[in-house]
CSV table of C-alpha atoms in Angstrom, one decimal:
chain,number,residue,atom,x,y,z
E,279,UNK,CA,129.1,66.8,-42.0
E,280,UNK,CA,128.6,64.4,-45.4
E,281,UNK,CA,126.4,67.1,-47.6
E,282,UNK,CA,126.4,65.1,-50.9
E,283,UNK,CA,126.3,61.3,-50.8
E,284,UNK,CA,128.7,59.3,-53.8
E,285,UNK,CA,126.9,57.2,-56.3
E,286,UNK,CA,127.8,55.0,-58.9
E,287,UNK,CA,128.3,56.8,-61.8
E,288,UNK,CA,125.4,56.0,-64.7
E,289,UNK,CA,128.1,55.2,-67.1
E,290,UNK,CA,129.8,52.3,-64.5
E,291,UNK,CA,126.1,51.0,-63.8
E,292,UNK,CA,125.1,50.7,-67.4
E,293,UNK,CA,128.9,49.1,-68.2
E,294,UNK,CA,128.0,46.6,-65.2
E,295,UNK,CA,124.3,46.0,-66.8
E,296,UNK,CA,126.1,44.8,-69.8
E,297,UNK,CA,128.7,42.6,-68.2
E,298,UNK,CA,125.8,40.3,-66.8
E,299,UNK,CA,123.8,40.5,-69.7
E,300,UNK,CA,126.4,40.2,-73.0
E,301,UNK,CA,129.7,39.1,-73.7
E,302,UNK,CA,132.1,42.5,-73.6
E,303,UNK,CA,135.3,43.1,-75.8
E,304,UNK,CA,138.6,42.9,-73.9
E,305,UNK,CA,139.0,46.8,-74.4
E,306,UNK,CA,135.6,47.2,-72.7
E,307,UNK,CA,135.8,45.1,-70.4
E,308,UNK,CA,139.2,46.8,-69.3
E,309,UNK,CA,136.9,50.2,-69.4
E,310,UNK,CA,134.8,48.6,-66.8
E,311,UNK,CA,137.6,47.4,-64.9
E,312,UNK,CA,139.2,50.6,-64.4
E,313,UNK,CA,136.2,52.4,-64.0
E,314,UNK,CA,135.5,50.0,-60.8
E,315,UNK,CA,138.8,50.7,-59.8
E,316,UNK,CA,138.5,54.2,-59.2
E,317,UNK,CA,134.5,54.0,-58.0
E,318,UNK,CA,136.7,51.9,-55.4
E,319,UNK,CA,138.8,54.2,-54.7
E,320,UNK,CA,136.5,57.2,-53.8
E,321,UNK,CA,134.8,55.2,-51.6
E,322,UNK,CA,138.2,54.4,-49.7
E,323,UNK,CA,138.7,58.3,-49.8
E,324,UNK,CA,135.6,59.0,-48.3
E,325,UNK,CA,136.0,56.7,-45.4
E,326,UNK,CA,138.7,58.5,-44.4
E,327,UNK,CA,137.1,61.8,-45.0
E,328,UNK,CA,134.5,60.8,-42.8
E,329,UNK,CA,136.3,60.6,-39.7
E,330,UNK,CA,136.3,64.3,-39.9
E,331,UNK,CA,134.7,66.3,-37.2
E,332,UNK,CA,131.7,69.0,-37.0
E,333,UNK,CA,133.7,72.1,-38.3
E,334,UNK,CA,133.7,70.6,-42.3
E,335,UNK,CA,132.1,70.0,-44.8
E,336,UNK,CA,132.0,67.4,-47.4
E,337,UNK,CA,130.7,67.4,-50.3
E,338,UNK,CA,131.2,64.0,-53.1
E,339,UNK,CA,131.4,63.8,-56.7
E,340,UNK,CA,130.4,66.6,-58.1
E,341,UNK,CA,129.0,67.5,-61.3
E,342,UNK,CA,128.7,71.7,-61.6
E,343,UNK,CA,126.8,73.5,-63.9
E,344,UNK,CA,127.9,77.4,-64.1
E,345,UNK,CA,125.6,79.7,-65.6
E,346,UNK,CA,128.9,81.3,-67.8
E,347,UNK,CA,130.7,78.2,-69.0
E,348,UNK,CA,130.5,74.0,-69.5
E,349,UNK,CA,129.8,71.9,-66.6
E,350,UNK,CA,132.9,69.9,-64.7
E,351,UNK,CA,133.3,67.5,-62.3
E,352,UNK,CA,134.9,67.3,-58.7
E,353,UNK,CA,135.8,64.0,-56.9
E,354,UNK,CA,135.6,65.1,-53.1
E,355,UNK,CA,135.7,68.7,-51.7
E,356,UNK,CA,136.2,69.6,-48.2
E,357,UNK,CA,134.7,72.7,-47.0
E,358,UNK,CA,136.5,74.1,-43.7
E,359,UNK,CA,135.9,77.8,-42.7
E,360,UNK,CA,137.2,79.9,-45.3
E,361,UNK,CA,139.0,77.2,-47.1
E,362,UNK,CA,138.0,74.5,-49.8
E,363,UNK,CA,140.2,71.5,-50.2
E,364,UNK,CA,140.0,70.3,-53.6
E,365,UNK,CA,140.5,66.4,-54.1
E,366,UNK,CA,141.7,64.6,-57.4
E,367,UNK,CA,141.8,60.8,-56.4
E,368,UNK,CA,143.5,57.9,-58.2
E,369,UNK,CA,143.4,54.6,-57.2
E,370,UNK,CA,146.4,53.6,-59.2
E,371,UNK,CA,148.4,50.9,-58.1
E,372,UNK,CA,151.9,49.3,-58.9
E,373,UNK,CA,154.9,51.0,-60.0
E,374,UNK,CA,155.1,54.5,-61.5
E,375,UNK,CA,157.6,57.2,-62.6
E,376,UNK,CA,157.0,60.6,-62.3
E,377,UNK,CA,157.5,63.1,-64.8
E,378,UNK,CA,156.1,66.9,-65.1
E,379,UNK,CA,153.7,65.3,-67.8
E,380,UNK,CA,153.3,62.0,-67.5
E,381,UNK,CA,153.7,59.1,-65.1
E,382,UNK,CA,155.2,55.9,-66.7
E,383,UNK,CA,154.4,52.5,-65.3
E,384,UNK,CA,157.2,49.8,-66.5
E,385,UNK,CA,157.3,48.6,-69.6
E,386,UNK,CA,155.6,50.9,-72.0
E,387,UNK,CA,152.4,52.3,-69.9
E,388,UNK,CA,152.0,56.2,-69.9
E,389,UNK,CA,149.2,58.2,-68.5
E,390,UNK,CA,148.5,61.9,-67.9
E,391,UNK,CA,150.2,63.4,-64.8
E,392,UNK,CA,147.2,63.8,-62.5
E,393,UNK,CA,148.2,67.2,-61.5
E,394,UNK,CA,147.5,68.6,-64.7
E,395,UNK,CA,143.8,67.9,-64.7
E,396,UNK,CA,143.7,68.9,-61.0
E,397,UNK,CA,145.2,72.8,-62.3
E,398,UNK,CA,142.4,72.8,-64.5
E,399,UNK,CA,139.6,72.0,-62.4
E,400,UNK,CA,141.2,74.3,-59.6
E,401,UNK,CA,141.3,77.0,-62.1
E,402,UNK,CA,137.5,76.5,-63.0
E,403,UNK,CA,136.4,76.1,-59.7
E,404,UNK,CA,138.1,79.2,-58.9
E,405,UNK,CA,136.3,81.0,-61.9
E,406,UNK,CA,132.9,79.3,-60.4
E,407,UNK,CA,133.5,80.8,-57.0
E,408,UNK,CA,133.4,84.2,-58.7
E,409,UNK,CA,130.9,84.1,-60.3
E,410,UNK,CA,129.3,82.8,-56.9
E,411,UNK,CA,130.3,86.0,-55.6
E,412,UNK,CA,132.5,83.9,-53.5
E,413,UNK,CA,136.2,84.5,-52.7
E,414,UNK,CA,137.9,81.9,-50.9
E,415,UNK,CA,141.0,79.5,-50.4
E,416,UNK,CA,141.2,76.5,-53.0
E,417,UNK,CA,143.9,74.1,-51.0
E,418,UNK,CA,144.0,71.2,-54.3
E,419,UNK,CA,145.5,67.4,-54.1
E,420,UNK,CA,145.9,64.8,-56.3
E,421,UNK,CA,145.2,61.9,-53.5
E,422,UNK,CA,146.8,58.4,-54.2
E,423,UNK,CA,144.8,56.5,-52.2
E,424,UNK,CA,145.7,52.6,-52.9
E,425,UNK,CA,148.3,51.2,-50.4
E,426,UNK,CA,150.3,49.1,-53.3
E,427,UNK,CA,151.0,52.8,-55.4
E,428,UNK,CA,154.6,53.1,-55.4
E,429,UNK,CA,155.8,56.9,-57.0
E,430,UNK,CA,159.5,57.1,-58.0
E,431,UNK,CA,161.5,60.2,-58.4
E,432,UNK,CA,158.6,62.6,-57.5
E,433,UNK,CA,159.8,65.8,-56.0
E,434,UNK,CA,157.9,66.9,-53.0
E,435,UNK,CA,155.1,68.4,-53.9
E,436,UNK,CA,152.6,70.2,-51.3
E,437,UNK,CA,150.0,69.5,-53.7
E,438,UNK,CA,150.5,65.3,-53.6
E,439,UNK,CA,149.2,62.9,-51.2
E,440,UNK,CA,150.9,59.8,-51.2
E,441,UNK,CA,148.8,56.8,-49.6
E,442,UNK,CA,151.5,57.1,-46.5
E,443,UNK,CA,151.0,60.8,-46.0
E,444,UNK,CA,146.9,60.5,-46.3
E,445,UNK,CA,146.6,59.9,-42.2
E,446,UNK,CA,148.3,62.6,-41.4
E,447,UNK,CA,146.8,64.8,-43.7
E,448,UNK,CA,143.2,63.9,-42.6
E,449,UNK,CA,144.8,64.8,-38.8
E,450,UNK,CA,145.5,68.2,-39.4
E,451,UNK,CA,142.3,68.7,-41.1
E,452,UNK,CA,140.4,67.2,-38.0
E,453,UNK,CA,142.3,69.5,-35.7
E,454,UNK,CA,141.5,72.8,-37.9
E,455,UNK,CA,138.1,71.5,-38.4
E,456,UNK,CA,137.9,71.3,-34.3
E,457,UNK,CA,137.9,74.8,-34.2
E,458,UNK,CA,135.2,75.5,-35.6
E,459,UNK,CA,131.8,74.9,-34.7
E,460,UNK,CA,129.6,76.1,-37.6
E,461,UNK,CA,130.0,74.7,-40.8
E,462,UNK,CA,129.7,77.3,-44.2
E,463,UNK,CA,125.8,76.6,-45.0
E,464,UNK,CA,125.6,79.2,-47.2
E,465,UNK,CA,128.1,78.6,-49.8
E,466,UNK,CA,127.6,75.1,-50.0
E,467,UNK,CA,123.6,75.9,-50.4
E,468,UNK,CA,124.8,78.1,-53.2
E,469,UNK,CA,127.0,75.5,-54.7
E,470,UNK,CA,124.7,72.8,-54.5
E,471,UNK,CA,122.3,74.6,-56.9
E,472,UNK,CA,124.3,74.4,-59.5
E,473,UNK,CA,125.1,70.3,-59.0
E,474,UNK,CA,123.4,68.5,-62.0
E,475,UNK,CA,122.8,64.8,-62.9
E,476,UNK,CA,126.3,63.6,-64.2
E,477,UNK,CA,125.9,62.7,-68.2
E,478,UNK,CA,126.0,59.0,-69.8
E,479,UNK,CA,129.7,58.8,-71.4
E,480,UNK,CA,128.2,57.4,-74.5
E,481,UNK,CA,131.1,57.1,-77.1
E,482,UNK,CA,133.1,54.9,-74.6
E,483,UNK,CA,129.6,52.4,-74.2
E,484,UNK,CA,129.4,49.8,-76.7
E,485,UNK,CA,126.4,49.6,-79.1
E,486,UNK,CA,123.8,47.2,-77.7
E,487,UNK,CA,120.2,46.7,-78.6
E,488,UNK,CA,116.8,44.8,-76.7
E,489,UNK,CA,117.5,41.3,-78.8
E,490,UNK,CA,121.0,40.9,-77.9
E,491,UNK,CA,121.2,41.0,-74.2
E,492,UNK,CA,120.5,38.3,-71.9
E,493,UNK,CA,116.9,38.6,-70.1
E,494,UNK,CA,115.9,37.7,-66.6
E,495,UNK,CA,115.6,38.8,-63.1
E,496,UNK,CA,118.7,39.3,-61.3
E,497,UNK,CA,120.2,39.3,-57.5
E,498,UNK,CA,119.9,42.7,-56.1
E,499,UNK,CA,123.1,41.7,-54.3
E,500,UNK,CA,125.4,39.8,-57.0
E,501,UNK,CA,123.8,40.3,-60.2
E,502,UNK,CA,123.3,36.5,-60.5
E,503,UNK,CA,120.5,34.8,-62.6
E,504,UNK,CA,120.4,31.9,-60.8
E,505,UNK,CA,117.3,32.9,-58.1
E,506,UNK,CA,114.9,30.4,-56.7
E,507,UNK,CA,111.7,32.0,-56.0
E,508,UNK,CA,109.3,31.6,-53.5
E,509,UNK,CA,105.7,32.8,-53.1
E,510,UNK,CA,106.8,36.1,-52.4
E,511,UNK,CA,110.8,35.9,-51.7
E,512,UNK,CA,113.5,34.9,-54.3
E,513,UNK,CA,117.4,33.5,-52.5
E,514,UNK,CA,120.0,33.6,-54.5
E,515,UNK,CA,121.6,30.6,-55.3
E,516,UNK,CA,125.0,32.2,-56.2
E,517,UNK,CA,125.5,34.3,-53.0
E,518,UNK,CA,122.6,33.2,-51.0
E,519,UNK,CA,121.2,36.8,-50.6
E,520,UNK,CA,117.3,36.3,-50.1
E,521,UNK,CA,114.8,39.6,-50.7
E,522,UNK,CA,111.1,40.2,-51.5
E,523,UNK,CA,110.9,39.5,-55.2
E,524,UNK,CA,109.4,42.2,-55.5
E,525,UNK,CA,112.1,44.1,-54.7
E,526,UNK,CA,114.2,42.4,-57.6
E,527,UNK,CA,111.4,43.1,-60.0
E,528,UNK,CA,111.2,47.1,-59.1
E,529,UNK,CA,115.6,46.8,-59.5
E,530,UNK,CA,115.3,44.7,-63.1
E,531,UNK,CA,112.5,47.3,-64.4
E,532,UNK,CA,114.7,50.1,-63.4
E,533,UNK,CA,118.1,48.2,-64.6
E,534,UNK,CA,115.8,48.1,-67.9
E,535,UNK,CA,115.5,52.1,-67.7
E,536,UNK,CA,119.0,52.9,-67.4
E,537,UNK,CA,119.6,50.7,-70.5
E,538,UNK,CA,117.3,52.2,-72.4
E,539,UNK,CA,116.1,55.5,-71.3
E,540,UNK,CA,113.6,56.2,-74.5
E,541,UNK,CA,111.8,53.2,-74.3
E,542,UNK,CA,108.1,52.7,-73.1
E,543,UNK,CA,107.5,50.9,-70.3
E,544,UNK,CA,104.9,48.1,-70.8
E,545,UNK,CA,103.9,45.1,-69.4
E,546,UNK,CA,104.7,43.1,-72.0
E,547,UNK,CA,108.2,44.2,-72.7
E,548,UNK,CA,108.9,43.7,-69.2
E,549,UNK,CA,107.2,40.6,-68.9
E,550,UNK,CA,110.1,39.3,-71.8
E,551,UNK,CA,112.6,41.4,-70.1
E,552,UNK,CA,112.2,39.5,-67.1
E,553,UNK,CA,112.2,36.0,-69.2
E,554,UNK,CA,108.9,35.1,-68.5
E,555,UNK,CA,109.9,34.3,-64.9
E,556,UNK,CA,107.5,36.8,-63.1
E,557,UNK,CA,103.8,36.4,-63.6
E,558,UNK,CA,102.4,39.7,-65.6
E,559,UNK,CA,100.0,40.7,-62.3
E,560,UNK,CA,103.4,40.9,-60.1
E,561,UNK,CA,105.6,43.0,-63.3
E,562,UNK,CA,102.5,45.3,-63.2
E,563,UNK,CA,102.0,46.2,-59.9
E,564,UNK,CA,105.8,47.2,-60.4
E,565,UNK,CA,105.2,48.9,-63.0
E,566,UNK,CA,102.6,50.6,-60.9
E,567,UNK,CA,105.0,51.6,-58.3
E,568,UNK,CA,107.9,52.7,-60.6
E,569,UNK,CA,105.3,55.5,-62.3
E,570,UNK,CA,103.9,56.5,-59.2
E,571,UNK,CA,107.3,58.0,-58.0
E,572,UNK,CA,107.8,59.5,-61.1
């Protein structure tokens, strides 16, 4: 049973905002790139995850607030009986070398052995669950999940999945999960009070402001500028995706919001925001709809 569903995170969508509406450095454009990557990745860990039976749990990208200590995030736990399976995934791909510390990817690239951040959120998960009042099993993995990873001269580890051992790992899960017929409600009821909104990564966003980005309505599906709109429908002429324009209005106002979460909303601002391309009666009865669900 899928508890939690996976979202973009607000710092990717914000970084993708900017793509389509300025020109980005090369050092953030490779922040968006990498970020991508590994929104990929989760998604091609939860497809497995999902072929899981009744007996589990999971639960996707997690942001937990304790009551005694700083918030942390989880990528994918899987709840079965009395045991949680902690998931780190990385959606690296190419060539690396393993050391204790760091894994080196030929010629002179170096990042942090995943394992060591997966100890530390293991540990703080653990320290979580007692303060839950919860004593249970933390199983934890550091899951590769992109076919082209190649590890050299890793020793076997229980606590690694390779992208060839994934398949099999997700099999014994679905057999112990087959056993039993009643998921752990409870706990994850209790855990799930404690998920927050994850925060906006702000010092790795670049400085932007209203003047400098480009303004228009854009493809729900593509992100494209180029629409042709219709009495009431807009098609895209990038991708040929076709949608109420309405519906691209309510997405560009809300695009607008996540770019700039202290500004008023008015007719006018959104009437520019849009380029002028949307009559001021249509932007309001938006607007309309946007503050009724607030």
């Amino acid at each position: 049973m899928v508890y939690s569903k996976r979202t973009k995170p607000i710092s990717l969508v914000i970084m993708e905002s900017l793509e389509r509406r300025t020109t980005l450095s090369r050092k953030h454009t490779n922040y968006l790139r990498g970020m991508q990557k590994g929104f990929q990745g989760e998604l091609a860990f939860d497809r497995m995850a999902e072929e899981l039976g009744q007996g589990c749990v999971i639960l996707k990208d997690l942001f937990l607030q304790p009551n005694m200590s700083n918030a942390f995030q989880l990528d994918a736990l899987i709840v079965i009986g009395e045991t949680i399976y902690l998931y780190e995934i990385k959606n690296y791909s190419g060539e690396y070398t393993y050391g204790p510390e760091m894994l080196l990817k030929k010629p002179d690239f170096e990042l942090s052995n995943p394992l060591i951040q997966l100890q530390n959120t293991k540990n703080r998960l653990k320290i979580f669950l007692k303060e839950l009042g919860y004593v249970l099993e933390i199983k934890a993995y550091v899951a590769y999940v992109n076919p082209e990873f190649t590890l050299f001269h890793a020793p076997k580890l229980d606590t690694v999945l390779l992208p060839t051992q994934l398949n099999s790992h997700f099999s014994e899960l679905t057999i112990e999960a087959a056993a039993l017929l009643t998921p752990p409600k409870k706990f994850v009821q209790d855990l799930m009070k404690h998920n927050v909104a994850q925060p906006r990564f702000i010092e790795d966003i670049p400085e932007y402001n209203f003047s400098d980005l480009k303004k228009g309505v854009t493809c729900e599906e593509c992100g494209s500028f180029e629409l042709v709109n219709y009495r009431q429908n807009y098609q895209c002429c990038n991708c040929g995706f076709k949608n109420p324009l309405h519906s691209a209005l309510l997405n560009t106002i809300t695009e607008y919001q996540r770019l700039f979460p202290e500004s008023k909303l008015t007719t006018g601002m959104m009437y520019n925001w849009c380029n002028k391309t949307a009559s001021k009666k249509r932007i309001k009865r938006a607007l309309n709809e946007i503050r009724g669900k607030q």
